[in-house]
Amino acid sequence: VMDVTPLVRSGAQIIQSYSSGVFRVSGAVYDSAIIVMADETVVWPLDGGFESLDVASFSPIISRADHIDVVLLGCGDKTRFLPASLRSALKSQGVGVDVMDTGAACRTYNVLLAEGRRVAAALLPL
């Protein structure tokens, strides 16, 4: 288990660790895909994993697009790229997505949160 806990403001959702299929966020354990935002973590129901991603998949983020500057997509154990049509559709909803592997997304989320940035991480399990 990789510990990635930074120093951040009290009450913020911190990704404490991740391992095969499991995330620990601010003391809670999740065994599914999740979306982590500064004020809450939600289970992200993706039946088909990365291949099932569409605009509707990002609705928890789209509904808060005015309060999020950076969206990190953790694709699992390796970086994959979103189809240009999906990237464009999300951009039209005010959501730009930076794609990386899940470990990098967890670490980057914590760093950006510690810097006071308005960040969300949409994370597929390893």
Backbone as JSON Lines, residues from 0, in Angstrom:
{"i":0,"aa":"V","n":[0.85,-1.18,0.0],"ca":[0.0,0.0,0.0],"c":[0.89,1.24,0.0]}
{"i":1,"aa":"M","n":[0.6,2.17,-0.9],"ca":[1.38,3.4,-1.0],"c":[0.66,4.5,-0.23]}
{"i":2,"aa":"D","n":[1.3,5.08,0.79],"ca":[0.73,6.19,1.56],"c":[1.05,7.48,0.83]}
{"i":3,"aa":"V","n":[0.01,8.27,0.53],"ca":[0.19,9.51,-0.23],"c":[-0.45,10.7,0.48]}
{"i":4,"aa":"T","n":[-0.43,10.7,1.82],"ca":[-1.13,11.71,2.6],"c":[-0.34,13.02,2.69]}
{"i":5,"aa":"P","n":[-0.9,14.15,2.22],"ca":[-0.24,15.46,2.34],"c":[-0.82,16.24,3.53]}
{"i":6,"aa":"L","n":[-0.31,17.42,3.73],"ca":[-0.87,18.32,4.73],"c":[-1.88,19.23,4.04]}
{"i":7,"aa":"V","n":[-3.14,19.16,4.47],"ca":[-4.19,19.98,3.87],"c":[-5.12,20.49,4.95]}
{"i":8,"aa":"R","n":[-6.02,21.39,4.54],"ca":[-6.95,21.98,5.5],"c":[-7.84,20.91,6.13]}
{"i":9,"aa":"S","n":[-8.23,21.17,7.35],"ca":[-9.08,20.25,8.1],"c":[-10.41,20.02,7.37]}
{"i":10,"aa":"G","n":[-10.84,18.78,7.33],"ca":[-12.11,18.44,6.71],"c":[-12.05,18.13,5.23]}
{"i":11,"aa":"A","n":[-10.93,18.39,4.59],"ca":[-10.81,18.11,3.16],"c":[-10.67,16.6,2.93]}
{"i":12,"aa":"Q","n":[-11.16,16.14,1.8],"ca":[-11.06,14.73,1.43],"c":[-9.66,14.45,0.92]}
{"i":13,"aa":"I","n":[-8.91,13.63,1.64],"ca":[-7.53,13.3,1.31],"c":[-7.46,11.85,0.87]}
{"i":14,"aa":"I","n":[-6.76,11.59,-0.21],"ca":[-6.51,10.21,-0.62],"c":[-5.33,9.72,0.2]}
{"i":15,"aa":"Q","n":[-5.61,8.85,1.16],"ca":[-4.56,8.38,2.06],"c":[-3.75,7.24,1.46]}
{"i":16,"aa":"S","n":[-4.42,6.34,0.74],"ca":[-3.7,5.23,0.13],"c":[-4.55,4.6,-0.96]}
{"i":17,"aa":"Y","n":[-3.88,3.82,-1.79],"ca":[-4.55,3.05,-2.83],"c":[-3.78,1.76,-3.0]}
{"i":18,"aa":"S","n":[-4.48,0.72,-3.34],"ca":[-3.86,-0.57,-3.65],"c":[-4.79,-1.28,-4.62]}
{"i":19,"aa":"S","n":[-4.53,-2.51,-4.9],"ca":[-5.31,-3.24,-5.89],"c":[-6.8,-3.26,-5.53]}
{"i":20,"aa":"G","n":[-7.59,-2.42,-6.23],"ca":[-9.03,-2.42,-6.05],"c":[-9.56,-1.66,-4.86]}
{"i":21,"aa":"V","n":[-8.69,-1.02,-4.06],"ca":[-9.14,-0.36,-2.83],"c":[-8.52,1.03,-2.7]}
{"i":22,"aa":"F","n":[-9.36,1.98,-2.27],"ca":[-8.9,3.33,-1.95],"c":[-9.24,3.63,-0.5]}
{"i":23,"aa":"R","n":[-8.37,4.37,0.2],"ca":[-8.68,4.9,1.52],"c":[-8.66,6.42,1.4]}
{"i":24,"aa":"V","n":[-9.83,7.03,1.67],"ca":[-9.97,8.48,1.54],"c":[-10.52,9.01,2.86]}
{"i":25,"aa":"S","n":[-9.74,9.84,3.53],"ca":[-10.15,10.45,4.8],"c":[-10.74,9.42,5.76]}
{"i":26,"aa":"G","n":[-10.09,8.27,5.85],"ca":[-10.49,7.23,6.8],"c":[-11.52,6.24,6.28]}
{"i":27,"aa":"A","n":[-12.18,6.55,5.19],"ca":[-13.18,5.63,4.62],"c":[-12.53,4.76,3.55]}
{"i":28,"aa":"V","n":[-12.98,3.52,3.46],"ca":[-12.43,2.58,2.48],"c":[-13.45,2.34,1.38]}
{"i":29,"aa":"Y","n":[-13.0,2.4,0.14],"ca":[-13.85,2.19,-1.03],"c":[-13.24,1.07,-1.87]}
{"i":30,"aa":"D","n":[-14.07,0.14,-2.32],"ca":[-13.58,-0.97,-3.15],"c":[-14.18,-0.91,-4.55]}
{"i":31,"aa":"S","n":[-14.3,0.32,-5.05],"ca":[-14.86,0.54,-6.38],"c":[-14.25,1.81,-6.95]}
{"i":32,"aa":"A","n":[-14.63,2.15,-8.16],"ca":[-14.24,3.44,-8.73],"c":[-14.87,4.54,-7.88]}
{"i":33,"aa":"I","n":[-14.17,5.66,-7.73],"ca":[-14.66,6.78,-6.92],"c":[-14.34,8.11,-7.59]}
{"i":34,"aa":"I","n":[-15.08,9.13,-7.18],"ca":[-14.76,10.51,-7.53],"c":[-14.5,11.23,-6.22]}
{"i":35,"aa":"V","n":[-13.31,11.81,-6.12],"ca":[-12.9,12.52,-4.9],"c":[-12.87,14.01,-5.2]}
{"i":36,"aa":"M","n":[-13.6,14.77,-4.39],"ca":[-13.59,16.22,-4.47],"c":[-13.25,16.74,-3.07]}
{"i":37,"aa":"A","n":[-12.89,17.98,-2.94],"ca":[-12.44,18.51,-1.66],"c":[-13.45,18.26,-0.54]}
{"i":38,"aa":"D","n":[-14.74,18.35,-0.85],"ca":[-15.74,18.26,0.21],"c":[-16.46,16.91,0.29]}
{"i":39,"aa":"E","n":[-16.26,16.03,-0.69],"ca":[-16.89,14.71,-0.59],"c":[-16.28,13.73,-1.57]}
{"i":40,"aa":"T","n":[-16.45,12.46,-1.22],"ca":[-16.05,11.35,-2.09],"c":[-17.31,10.56,-2.4]}
{"i":41,"aa":"V","n":[-17.52,10.25,-3.68],"ca":[-18.7,9.49,-4.07],"c":[-18.28,8.24,-4.84]}
{"i":42,"aa":"V","n":[-19.05,7.17,-4.66],"ca":[-18.83,5.97,-5.45],"c":[-19.18,6.29,-6.89]}
{"i":43,"aa":"W","n":[-18.35,5.83,-7.81],"ca":[-18.51,6.13,-9.23],"c":[-18.93,4.84,-9.94]}
{"i":44,"aa":"P","n":[-20.23,4.67,-10.21],"ca":[-20.69,3.4,-10.79],"c":[-20.35,3.28,-12.28]}
{"i":45,"aa":"L","n":[-19.31,2.51,-12.55],"ca":[-18.88,2.27,-13.93],"c":[-18.88,0.77,-14.17]}
{"i":46,"aa":"D","n":[-19.94,0.25,-14.71],"ca":[-20.02,-1.19,-14.92],"c":[-19.0,-1.7,-15.92]}
{"i":47,"aa":"G","n":[-18.7,-0.91,-16.93],"ca":[-17.78,-1.37,-17.96],"c":[-16.38,-0.79,-17.86]}
{"i":48,"aa":"G","n":[-16.03,-0.17,-16.75],"ca":[-14.71,0.41,-16.58],"c":[-14.43,1.53,-17.57]}
{"i":49,"aa":"F","n":[-13.19,1.68,-17.94],"ca":[-12.77,2.78,-18.81],"c":[-13.55,2.83,-20.11]}
{"i":50,"aa":"E","n":[-13.79,1.67,-20.7],"ca":[-14.48,1.61,-21.99],"c":[-15.9,2.14,-21.93]}
{"i":51,"aa":"S","n":[-16.49,2.15,-20.73],"ca":[-17.89,2.6,-20.6],"c":[-18.01,4.1,-20.36]}
{"i":52,"aa":"L","n":[-16.9,4.81,-20.26],"ca":[-16.96,6.25,-19.98],"c":[-17.7,7.01,-21.07]}
{"i":53,"aa":"D","n":[-18.62,7.88,-20.64],"ca":[-19.3,8.79,-21.55],"c":[-19.58,10.08,-20.78]}
{"i":54,"aa":"V","n":[-20.21,11.03,-21.41],"ca":[-20.46,12.31,-20.74],"c":[-21.25,12.1,-19.45]}
{"i":55,"aa":"A","n":[-22.26,11.23,-19.48],"ca":[-23.08,10.99,-18.29],"c":[-22.25,10.44,-17.13]}
{"i":56,"aa":"S","n":[-21.19,9.72,-17.42],"ca":[-20.32,9.19,-16.37],"c":[-19.74,10.31,-15.5]}
{"i":57,"aa":"F","n":[-19.56,11.46,-16.11],"ca":[-18.93,12.58,-15.41],"c":[-19.95,13.53,-14.78]}
{"i":58,"aa":"S","n":[-21.22,13.13,-14.71],"ca":[-22.26,14.03,-14.19],"c":[-21.98,14.56,-12.78]}
{"i":59,"aa":"P","n":[-21.39,13.76,-11.84],"ca":[-21.09,14.36,-10.53],"c":[-20.1,15.52,-10.62]}
{"i":60,"aa":"I","n":[-19.24,15.49,-11.62],"ca":[-18.27,16.58,-11.81],"c":[-18.89,17.71,-12.61]}
{"i":61,"aa":"I","n":[-19.64,17.37,-13.66],"ca":[-20.28,18.4,-14.48],"c":[-21.2,19.28,-13.63]}
{"i":62,"aa":"S","n":[-21.9,18.66,-12.68],"ca":[-22.83,19.42,-11.84],"c":[-22.1,20.42,-10.94]}
{"i":63,"aa":"R","n":[-20.79,20.26,-10.79],"ca":[-19.98,21.18,-9.97],"c":[-18.89,21.87,-10.78]}
{"i":64,"aa":"A","n":[-19.02,21.87,-12.08],"ca":[-17.96,22.39,-12.94],"c":[-17.54,23.81,-12.57]}
{"i":65,"aa":"D","n":[-18.48,24.61,-12.07],"ca":[-18.14,25.99,-11.68],"c":[-17.23,26.05,-10.47]}
{"i":66,"aa":"H","n":[-17.1,24.93,-9.75],"ca":[-16.31,24.9,-8.51],"c":[-15.08,24.02,-8.63]}
{"i":67,"aa":"I","n":[-14.79,23.54,-9.83],"ca":[-13.65,22.65,-10.05],"c":[-12.82,23.21,-11.21]}
{"i":68,"aa":"D","n":[-11.53,23.4,-10.95],"ca":[-10.63,23.92,-11.99],"c":[-9.88,22.81,-12.71]}
{"i":69,"aa":"V","n":[-9.6,21.72,-12.01],"ca":[-8.79,20.64,-12.55],"c":[-9.49,19.31,-12.29]}
{"i":70,"aa":"V","n":[-9.64,18.49,-13.35],"ca":[-10.19,17.14,-13.21],"c":[-9.11,16.15,-13.64]}
{"i":71,"aa":"L","n":[-8.79,15.25,-12.72],"ca":[-7.8,14.21,-12.99],"c":[-8.54,12.9,-13.19]}
{"i":72,"aa":"L","n":[-8.24,12.2,-14.26],"ca":[-8.84,10.89,-14.5],"c":[-7.76,9.84,-14.33]}
{"i":73,"aa":"G","n":[-7.9,9.02,-13.29],"ca":[-6.99,7.9,-13.07],"c":[-7.54,6.67,-13.77]}
{"i":74,"aa":"C","n":[-6.82,6.19,-14.77],"ca":[-7.32,5.13,-15.67],"c":[-7.0,3.71,-15.22]}
{"i":75,"aa":"G","n":[-6.54,3.53,-14.0],"ca":[-6.13,2.2,-13.56],"c":[-4.62,2.12,-13.57]}
{"i":76,"aa":"D","n":[-4.08,0.96,-13.96],"ca":[-2.63,0.76,-13.88],"c":[-1.84,1.39,-15.01]}
{"i":77,"aa":"K","n":[-2.53,1.89,-16.03],"ca":[-1.81,2.56,-17.12],"c":[-2.64,3.71,-17.68]}
{"i":78,"aa":"T","n":[-1.96,4.65,-18.29],"ca":[-2.63,5.79,-18.9],"c":[-3.28,5.36,-20.2]}
{"i":79,"aa":"R","n":[-4.53,5.76,-20.37],"ca":[-5.22,5.56,-21.64],"c":[-5.76,6.93,-22.04]}
{"i":80,"aa":"F","n":[-6.12,7.1,-23.27],"ca":[-6.58,8.4,-23.72],"c":[-8.06,8.39,-24.02]}
{"i":81,"aa":"L","n":[-8.73,9.46,-23.64],"ca":[-10.15,9.59,-23.93],"c":[-10.34,9.83,-25.43]}
{"i":82,"aa":"P","n":[-11.39,9.27,-26.0],"ca":[-11.69,9.58,-27.4],"c":[-11.88,11.1,-27.55]}
{"i":83,"aa":"A","n":[-11.43,11.64,-28.67],"ca":[-11.53,13.08,-28.91],"c":[-12.96,13.58,-28.79]}
{"i":84,"aa":"S","n":[-13.93,12.77,-29.22],"ca":[-15.34,13.19,-29.14],"c":[-15.78,13.35,-27.69]}
{"i":85,"aa":"L","n":[-15.34,12.46,-26.79],"ca":[-15.71,12.57,-25.38],"c":[-14.99,13.75,-24.74]}
{"i":86,"aa":"R","n":[-13.72,13.91,-25.04],"ca":[-12.96,15.05,-24.5],"c":[-13.63,16.36,-24.91]}
{"i":87,"aa":"S","n":[-14.04,16.47,-26.15],"ca":[-14.7,17.67,-26.67],"c":[-16.06,17.88,-26.0]}
{"i":88,"aa":"A","n":[-16.82,16.82,-25.84],"ca":[-18.14,16.92,-25.2],"c":[-18.0,17.37,-23.75]}
{"i":89,"aa":"L","n":[-17.01,16.86,-23.05],"ca":[-16.78,17.29,-21.66],"c":[-16.34,18.74,-21.61]}
{"i":90,"aa":"K","n":[-15.48,19.13,-22.53],"ca":[-15.01,20.52,-22.58],"c":[-16.19,21.47,-22.77]}
{"i":91,"aa":"S","n":[-17.17,21.06,-23.6],"ca":[-18.35,21.9,-23.83],"c":[-19.2,22.03,-22.57]}
{"i":92,"aa":"Q","n":[-19.02,21.11,-21.63],"ca":[-19.73,21.16,-20.34],"c":[-18.89,21.87,-19.27]}
{"i":93,"aa":"G","n":[-17.75,22.41,-19.67],"ca":[-16.88,23.13,-18.74],"c":[-15.92,22.24,-17.98]}
{"i":94,"aa":"V","n":[-15.69,21.02,-18.49],"ca":[-14.83,20.07,-17.8],"c":[-13.67,19.67,-18.7]}
{"i":95,"aa":"G","n":[-12.47,20.1,-18.32],"ca":[-11.26,19.63,-18.99],"c":[-10.67,18.51,-18.15]}
{"i":96,"aa":"V","n":[-10.24,17.44,-18.8],"ca":[-9.77,16.26,-18.08],"c":[-8.3,16.0,-18.38]}
{"i":97,"aa":"D","n":[-7.51,15.83,-17.31],"ca":[-6.12,15.4,-17.45],"c":[-6.08,13.91,-17.14]}
{"i":98,"aa":"V","n":[-5.6,13.12,-18.09],"ca":[-5.62,11.66,-17.98],"c":[-4.25,11.14,-17.58]}
{"i":99,"aa":"M","n":[-4.25,10.19,-16.63],"ca":[-3.0,9.58,-16.15],"c":[-3.33,8.25,-15.49]}
{"i":100,"aa":"D","n":[-2.31,7.5,-15.05],"ca":[-2.62,6.28,-14.32],"c":[-3.16,6.66,-12.93]}
{"i":101,"aa":"T","n":[-3.83,5.71,-12.29],"ca":[-4.51,6.02,-11.03],"c":[-3.54,6.45,-9.93]}
{"i":102,"aa":"G","n":[-2.38,5.84,-9.84],"ca":[-1.41,6.25,-8.82],"c":[-1.0,7.7,-8.99]}
{"i":103,"aa":"A","n":[-0.7,8.09,-10.21],"ca":[-0.32,9.49,-10.48],"c":[-1.48,10.43,-10.18]}
{"i":104,"aa":"A","n":[-2.71,10.01,-10.5],"ca":[-3.88,10.86,-10.22],"c":[-4.07,11.05,-8.72]}
{"i":105,"aa":"C","n":[-3.87,10.0,-7.94],"ca":[-4.0,10.12,-6.48],"c":[-2.96,11.1,-5.92]}
{"i":106,"aa":"R","n":[-1.71,10.93,-6.33],"ca":[-0.65,11.8,-5.83],"c":[-0.85,13.24,-6.27]}
{"i":107,"aa":"T","n":[-1.22,13.44,-7.54],"ca":[-1.42,14.78,-8.08],"c":[-2.59,15.47,-7.41]}
{"i":108,"aa":"Y","n":[-3.69,14.73,-7.18],"ca":[-4.85,15.29,-6.47],"c":[-4.41,15.85,-5.13]}
{"i":109,"aa":"N","n":[-3.67,15.06,-4.35],"ca":[-3.27,15.5,-3.02],"c":[-2.37,16.72,-3.07]}
{"i":110,"aa":"V","n":[-1.45,16.76,-4.02],"ca":[-0.56,17.92,-4.15],"c":[-1.36,19.17,-4.51]}
{"i":111,"aa":"L","n":[-2.25,19.04,-5.49],"ca":[-3.05,20.21,-5.91],"c":[-3.98,20.66,-4.78]}
{"i":112,"aa":"L","n":[-4.57,19.71,-4.06],"ca":[-5.44,20.07,-2.93],"c":[-4.63,20.81,-1.86]}
{"i":113,"aa":"A","n":[-3.43,20.33,-1.57],"ca":[-2.57,20.98,-0.58],"c":[-2.19,22.39,-1.01]}
{"i":114,"aa":"E","n":[-2.13,22.62,-2.33],"ca":[-1.84,23.96,-2.85],"c":[-3.07,24.86,-2.87]}
{"i":115,"aa":"G","n":[-4.22,24.32,-2.44],"ca":[-5.44,25.11,-2.41],"c":[-6.18,25.16,-3.73]}
{"i":116,"aa":"R","n":[-5.82,24.29,-4.67],"ca":[-6.49,24.26,-5.97],"c":[-7.85,23.57,-5.86]}
{"i":117,"aa":"R","n":[-8.75,23.9,-6.77],"ca":[-10.09,23.29,-6.81],"c":[-10.01,22.1,-7.76]}
{"i":118,"aa":"V","n":[-9.79,20.93,-7.19],"ca":[-9.47,19.74,-7.96],"c":[-10.45,18.61,-7.67]}
{"i":119,"aa":"A","n":[-10.68,17.77,-8.67],"ca":[-11.45,16.54,-8.5],"c":[-10.65,15.41,-9.15]}
{"i":120,"aa":"A","n":[-10.76,14.21,-8.56],"ca":[-10.09,13.04,-9.13],"c":[-11.15,11.96,-9.37]}
{"i":121,"aa":"A","n":[-11.27,11.54,-10.61],"ca":[-12.15,10.43,-10.98],"c":[-11.24,9.22,-11.14]}
{"i":122,"aa":"L","n":[-11.39,8.24,-10.24],"ca":[-10.39,7.19,-10.11],"c":[-10.95,5.8,-10.39]}
{"i":123,"aa":"L","n":[-10.35,5.13,-11.36],"ca":[-10.63,3.71,-11.61],"c":[-9.66,2.9,-10.77]}
{"i":124,"aa":"P","n":[-10.1,1.81,-10.17],"ca":[-9.19,1.02,-9.34],"c":[-8.07,0.38,-10.14]}
{"i":125,"aa":"L","n":[-6.98,0.07,-9.44],"ca":[-5.86,-0.65,-10.07],"c":[-6.29,-2.07,-10.38]}
